[in-house]
């Protein structure tokens, strides 16, 4: 898979560990920064880059890490075509894919251990959308998005 990844300074260590692991797993990783934890960044700047990469089809999935995962999630969901899910364990990661067809995963390095983040990433990437009744619900989300401005 081609995976867009990014973090602010608060999520740098998680992002770096995940990016290394994804590369080891054979995925193609597009890293949108930040380049170091000393490099203070505004999380919306990074979230928009990753979200737009997924929305344009350049990346298959996106992964974003900040302090809590909340700011990344709020921002990524402003981009039309993106369904970003803040996940904090393997169950929420599985549901985000099976029920919500999430295409961007967000996590918090101040709330979730890096070890847990790696398990969450594996679950997120390894789970297919279940379709069926869930497809009709996701369609409603996308319809609502068509009626909003997006970016
Ligand atoms: C940075 O201090 C922090 O606000 C950010 O990483 C994130 O948690 C925002 O949602």
PDB file of C-alpha atoms and ligand atoms in Angstrom:
ATOM      1  CA  UNK A   1       0.000   0.000   0.000  1.00  0.00           C
ATOM      2  CA  UNK A   2       1.009   3.623  -0.506  1.00  0.00           C
ATOM      3  CA  UNK A   3       0.649   5.329   2.862  1.00  0.00           C
ATOM      4  CA  UNK A   4       0.810   9.052   3.627  1.00  0.00           C
ATOM      5  CA  UNK A   5       2.019   9.755   7.148  1.00  0.00           C
ATOM      6  CA  UNK A   6       2.561  12.865   9.245  1.00  0.00           C
ATOM      7  CA  UNK A   7       2.790  14.257  12.750  1.00  0.00           C
ATOM      8  CA  UNK A   8       3.378  17.452  14.637  1.00  0.00           C
ATOM      9  CA  UNK A   9       6.226  17.701  17.196  1.00  0.00           C
ATOM     10  CA  UNK A  10       4.093  15.958  19.854  1.00  0.00           C
ATOM     11  CA  UNK A  11       3.581  12.910  17.638  1.00  0.00           C
ATOM     12  CA  UNK A  12       7.012  12.724  16.061  1.00  0.00           C
ATOM     13  CA  UNK A  13       8.355   9.648  17.875  1.00  0.00           C
ATOM     14  CA  UNK A  14       5.241   7.612  17.124  1.00  0.00           C
ATOM     15  CA  UNK A  15       5.208   8.724  13.517  1.00  0.00           C
ATOM     16  CA  UNK A  16       8.880   7.819  13.032  1.00  0.00           C
ATOM     17  CA  UNK A  17       8.463   4.369  14.589  1.00  0.00           C
ATOM     18  CA  UNK A  18       5.340   3.680  12.507  1.00  0.00           C
ATOM     19  CA  UNK A  19       6.973   4.893   9.285  1.00  0.00           C
ATOM     20  CA  UNK A  20       9.976   2.595   9.881  1.00  0.00           C
ATOM     21  CA  UNK A  21       7.689  -0.341  10.614  1.00  0.00           C
ATOM     22  CA  UNK A  22       5.552   0.292   7.514  1.00  0.00           C
ATOM     23  CA  UNK A  23       8.647   0.377   5.331  1.00  0.00           C
ATOM     24  CA  UNK A  24       9.808  -2.881   6.907  1.00  0.00           C
ATOM     25  CA  UNK A  25       6.396  -4.381   6.091  1.00  0.00           C
ATOM     26  CA  UNK A  26       6.926  -3.456   2.436  1.00  0.00           C
ATOM     27  CA  UNK A  27       4.590  -0.454   2.228  1.00  0.00           C
ATOM     28  CA  UNK A  28       5.487   2.672   0.315  1.00  0.00           C
ATOM     29  CA  UNK A  29       5.621   5.542   2.825  1.00  0.00           C
ATOM     30  CA  UNK A  30       5.168   9.204   1.926  1.00  0.00           C
ATOM     31  CA  UNK A  31       6.308  11.241   4.942  1.00  0.00           C
ATOM     32  CA  UNK A  32       4.792  14.730   5.202  1.00  0.00           C
ATOM     33  CA  UNK A  33       6.832  15.679   8.302  1.00  0.00           C
ATOM     34  CA  UNK A  34       7.657  16.957  10.797  1.00  0.00           C
ATOM     35  CA  UNK A  35      11.317  16.077  10.508  1.00  0.00           C
ATOM     36  CA  UNK A  36      12.214  16.290  14.197  1.00  0.00           C
ATOM     37  CA  UNK A  37      10.489  16.738  17.570  1.00  0.00           C
ATOM     38  CA  UNK A  38      12.272  20.096  17.924  1.00  0.00           C
ATOM     39  CA  UNK A  39      10.521  21.321  14.798  1.00  0.00           C
ATOM     40  CA  UNK A  40       7.353  22.866  16.300  1.00  0.00           C
ATOM     41  CA  UNK A  41       4.498  22.513  13.843  1.00  0.00           C
ATOM     42  CA  UNK A  42       0.822  23.408  13.718  1.00  0.00           C
ATOM     43  CA  UNK A  43      -1.000  20.084  13.404  1.00  0.00           C
ATOM     44  CA  UNK A  44      -3.540  21.397  10.836  1.00  0.00           C
ATOM     45  CA  UNK A  45      -0.736  22.053   8.330  1.00  0.00           C
ATOM     46  CA  UNK A  46       0.402  18.430   8.452  1.00  0.00           C
ATOM     47  CA  UNK A  47      -3.099  16.966   8.642  1.00  0.00           C
ATOM     48  CA  UNK A  48      -4.172  18.820   5.502  1.00  0.00           C
ATOM     49  CA  UNK A  49      -1.160  17.569   3.528  1.00  0.00           C
ATOM     50  CA  UNK A  50      -1.811  13.955   4.455  1.00  0.00           C
ATOM     51  CA  UNK A  51      -5.587  14.229   4.013  1.00  0.00           C
ATOM     52  CA  UNK A  52      -5.253  15.826   0.580  1.00  0.00           C
ATOM     53  CA  UNK A  53      -2.850  13.104  -0.485  1.00  0.00           C
ATOM     54  CA  UNK A  54      -5.468  10.472   0.398  1.00  0.00           C
ATOM     55  CA  UNK A  55      -8.386  12.445  -1.082  1.00  0.00           C
ATOM     56  CA  UNK A  56      -6.546  12.899  -4.387  1.00  0.00           C
ATOM     57  CA  UNK A  57      -5.865   9.169  -4.628  1.00  0.00           C
ATOM     58  CA  UNK A  58      -2.125   9.650  -4.430  1.00  0.00           C
ATOM     59  CA  UNK A  59      -2.074   7.647  -1.193  1.00  0.00           C
ATOM     60  CA  UNK A  60      -4.257   4.642  -0.339  1.00  0.00           C
ATOM     61  CA  UNK A  61      -4.399   5.464   3.380  1.00  0.00           C
ATOM     62  CA  UNK A  62      -3.234   8.177   5.745  1.00  0.00           C
ATOM     63  CA  UNK A  63      -1.818   8.004   9.268  1.00  0.00           C
ATOM     64  CA  UNK A  64      -1.542  11.060  11.518  1.00  0.00           C
ATOM     65  CA  UNK A  65      -0.108  11.369  15.028  1.00  0.00           C
ATOM     66  CA  UNK A  66      -0.307  14.386  17.338  1.00  0.00           C
ATOM     67  CA  UNK A  67      -0.522  14.728  21.113  1.00  0.00           C
ATOM     68  CA  UNK A  68      -4.060  13.402  21.397  1.00  0.00           C
ATOM     69  CA  UNK A  69      -5.033  12.565  17.793  1.00  0.00           C
ATOM     70  CA  UNK A  70      -7.963  14.953  18.188  1.00  0.00           C
ATOM     71  CA  UNK A  71      -6.670  17.957  16.268  1.00  0.00           C
ATOM     72  CA  UNK A  72      -5.445  15.749  13.426  1.00  0.00           C
ATOM     73  CA  UNK A  73      -8.828  14.042  13.232  1.00  0.00           C
ATOM     74  CA  UNK A  74     -10.842  17.273  13.251  1.00  0.00           C
ATOM     75  CA  UNK A  75      -8.667  18.785  10.533  1.00  0.00           C
ATOM     76  CA  UNK A  76      -8.399  15.751   8.250  1.00  0.00           C
ATOM     77  CA  UNK A  77     -12.179  15.394   8.263  1.00  0.00           C
ATOM     78  CA  UNK A  78     -12.509  18.850   6.692  1.00  0.00           C
ATOM     79  CA  UNK A  79     -11.094  17.469   3.450  1.00  0.00           C
ATOM     80  CA  UNK A  80     -13.697  16.133   1.062  1.00  0.00           C
ATOM     81  CA  UNK A  81     -13.387  12.375   0.582  1.00  0.00           C
ATOM     82  CA  UNK A  82     -11.592  11.811   3.870  1.00  0.00           C
ATOM     83  CA  UNK A  83     -13.022   9.728   6.678  1.00  0.00           C
ATOM     84  CA  UNK A  84     -10.531  10.104   9.505  1.00  0.00           C
ATOM     85  CA  UNK A  85     -10.922   8.056  12.681  1.00  0.00           C
ATOM     86  CA  UNK A  86      -9.233   8.647  16.020  1.00  0.00           C
ATOM     87  CA  UNK A  87      -8.426   5.155  17.296  1.00  0.00           C
ATOM     88  CA  UNK A  88      -7.004   4.176  20.669  1.00  0.00           C
ATOM     89  CA  UNK A  89      -7.008   0.378  20.531  1.00  0.00           C
ATOM     90  CA  UNK A  90      -7.311  -2.496  18.075  1.00  0.00           C
ATOM     91  CA  UNK A  91     -11.091  -2.676  18.460  1.00  0.00           C
ATOM     92  CA  UNK A  92     -11.668   0.940  17.444  1.00  0.00           C
ATOM     93  CA  UNK A  93      -9.232   0.479  14.550  1.00  0.00           C
ATOM     94  CA  UNK A  94     -11.127  -2.587  13.334  1.00  0.00           C
ATOM     95  CA  UNK A  95     -14.498  -0.852  13.632  1.00  0.00           C
ATOM     96  CA  UNK A  96     -13.202   2.257  11.875  1.00  0.00           C
ATOM     97  CA  UNK A  97     -12.406   0.103   8.859  1.00  0.00           C
ATOM     98  CA  UNK A  98     -15.229  -2.473   8.983  1.00  0.00           C
ATOM     99  CA  UNK A  99     -18.080  -0.081   9.733  1.00  0.00           C
ATOM    100  CA  UNK A 100     -16.891   3.380   8.692  1.00  0.00           C
ATOM    101  CA  UNK A 101     -14.518   2.634   5.816  1.00  0.00           C
ATOM    102  CA  UNK A 102     -12.084   5.106   7.390  1.00  0.00           C
ATOM    103  CA  UNK A 103      -9.218   6.027   5.094  1.00  0.00           C
ATOM    104  CA  UNK A 104      -7.184   8.049   7.590  1.00  0.00           C
ATOM    105  CA  UNK A 105      -6.110   6.853  11.039  1.00  0.00           C
ATOM    106  CA  UNK A 106      -5.262   9.351  13.754  1.00  0.00           C
ATOM    107  CA  UNK A 107      -3.665   8.610  17.125  1.00  0.00           C
ATOM    108  CA  UNK A 108      -2.295  10.456  20.135  1.00  0.00           C
ATOM    109  CA  UNK A 109       1.231   9.940  21.344  1.00  0.00           C
ATOM    110  CA  UNK A 110       0.353  11.453  24.744  1.00  0.00           C
ATOM    111  CA  UNK A 111      -2.565   9.051  25.164  1.00  0.00           C
ATOM    112  CA  UNK A 112      -1.461   5.836  23.448  1.00  0.00           C
ATOM    113  CA  UNK A 113       1.821   3.963  23.812  1.00  0.00           C
ATOM    114  CA  UNK A 114       3.936   3.527  20.714  1.00  0.00           C
ATOM    115  CA  UNK A 115       3.652  -0.241  21.126  1.00  0.00           C
ATOM    116  CA  UNK A 116      -0.151   0.040  21.066  1.00  0.00           C
ATOM    117  CA  UNK A 117       0.008   2.385  18.083  1.00  0.00           C
ATOM    118  CA  UNK A 118       1.851  -0.261  16.072  1.00  0.00           C
ATOM    119  CA  UNK A 119      -0.867  -2.807  16.860  1.00  0.00           C
ATOM    120  CA  UNK A 120      -3.550  -0.283  15.913  1.00  0.00           C
ATOM    121  CA  UNK A 121      -1.838   0.442  12.595  1.00  0.00           C
ATOM    122  CA  UNK A 122      -1.630  -3.263  11.741  1.00  0.00           C
ATOM    123  CA  UNK A 123      -5.330  -3.714  12.503  1.00  0.00           C
ATOM    124  CA  UNK A 124      -6.299  -0.628  10.531  1.00  0.00           C
ATOM    125  CA  UNK A 125      -4.342  -1.668   7.439  1.00  0.00           C
ATOM    126  CA  UNK A 126      -5.352  -5.309   7.650  1.00  0.00           C
ATOM    127  CA  UNK A 127      -9.115  -4.843   7.960  1.00  0.00           C
ATOM    128  CA  UNK A 128     -11.491  -4.562   4.999  1.00  0.00           C
ATOM    129  CA  UNK A 129     -14.680  -2.495   4.893  1.00  0.00           C
ATOM    130  CA  UNK A 130     -17.625  -4.818   5.585  1.00  0.00           C
ATOM    131  CA  UNK A 131     -19.998  -3.070   3.127  1.00  0.00           C
ATOM    132  CA  UNK A 132     -23.647  -4.173   3.269  1.00  0.00           C
ATOM    133  CA  UNK A 133     -25.704  -2.098   5.708  1.00  0.00           C
ATOM    134  CA  UNK A 134     -22.591  -0.107   6.570  1.00  0.00           C
ATOM    135  CA  UNK A 135     -22.205   1.036   2.963  1.00  0.00           C
ATOM    136  CA  UNK A 136     -25.574   2.794   3.052  1.00  0.00           C
ATOM    137  CA  UNK A 137     -24.523   4.624   6.232  1.00  0.00           C
ATOM    138  CA  UNK A 138     -21.189   5.692   4.818  1.00  0.00           C
ATOM    139  CA  UNK A 139     -23.033   6.883   1.688  1.00  0.00           C
ATOM    140  CA  UNK A 140     -25.083   9.176   3.933  1.00  0.00           C
ATOM    141  CA  UNK A 141     -21.898  10.697   5.322  1.00  0.00           C
ATOM    142  CA  UNK A 142     -20.592  11.307   1.832  1.00  0.00           C
ATOM    143  CA  UNK A 143     -23.919  12.827   0.739  1.00  0.00           C
ATOM    144  CA  UNK A 144     -23.796  15.218   3.684  1.00  0.00           C
ATOM    145  CA  UNK A 145     -20.291  16.173   2.644  1.00  0.00           C
ATOM    146  CA  UNK A 146     -21.483  17.023  -0.865  1.00  0.00           C
ATOM    147  CA  UNK A 147     -23.784  19.614   0.697  1.00  0.00           C
ATOM    148  CA  UNK A 148     -20.995  21.261   2.691  1.00  0.00           C
ATOM    149  CA  UNK A 149     -18.115  23.381   1.441  1.00  0.00           C
ATOM    150  CA  UNK A 150     -15.132  21.140   2.181  1.00  0.00           C
ATOM    151  CA  UNK A 151     -11.597  22.102   1.216  1.00  0.00           C
TER     152      UNK A 151
HETATM  153  C1  LIG B   1       0.353  20.162  20.648  1.00  0.00           C
HETATM  154  O1  LIG B   1       0.718  20.682  21.892  1.00  0.00           O
HETATM  155  C2  LIG B   1      -1.044  19.541  20.737  1.00  0.00           C
HETATM  156  O2  LIG B   1      -1.996  20.524  20.902  1.00  0.00           O
HETATM  157  C3  LIG B   1      -1.327  18.702  19.504  1.00  0.00           C
HETATM  158  O3  LIG B   1      -0.344  17.752  19.335  1.00  0.00           O
HETATM  159  C4  LIG B   1      -2.633  17.921  19.501  1.00  0.00           C
HETATM  160  O4  LIG B   1      -2.782  17.178  20.670  1.00  0.00           O
HETATM  161  C5  LIG B   1      -3.842  18.648  19.120  1.00  0.00           C
HETATM  162  O5  LIG B   1      -4.949  18.076  19.001  1.00  0.00           O
END
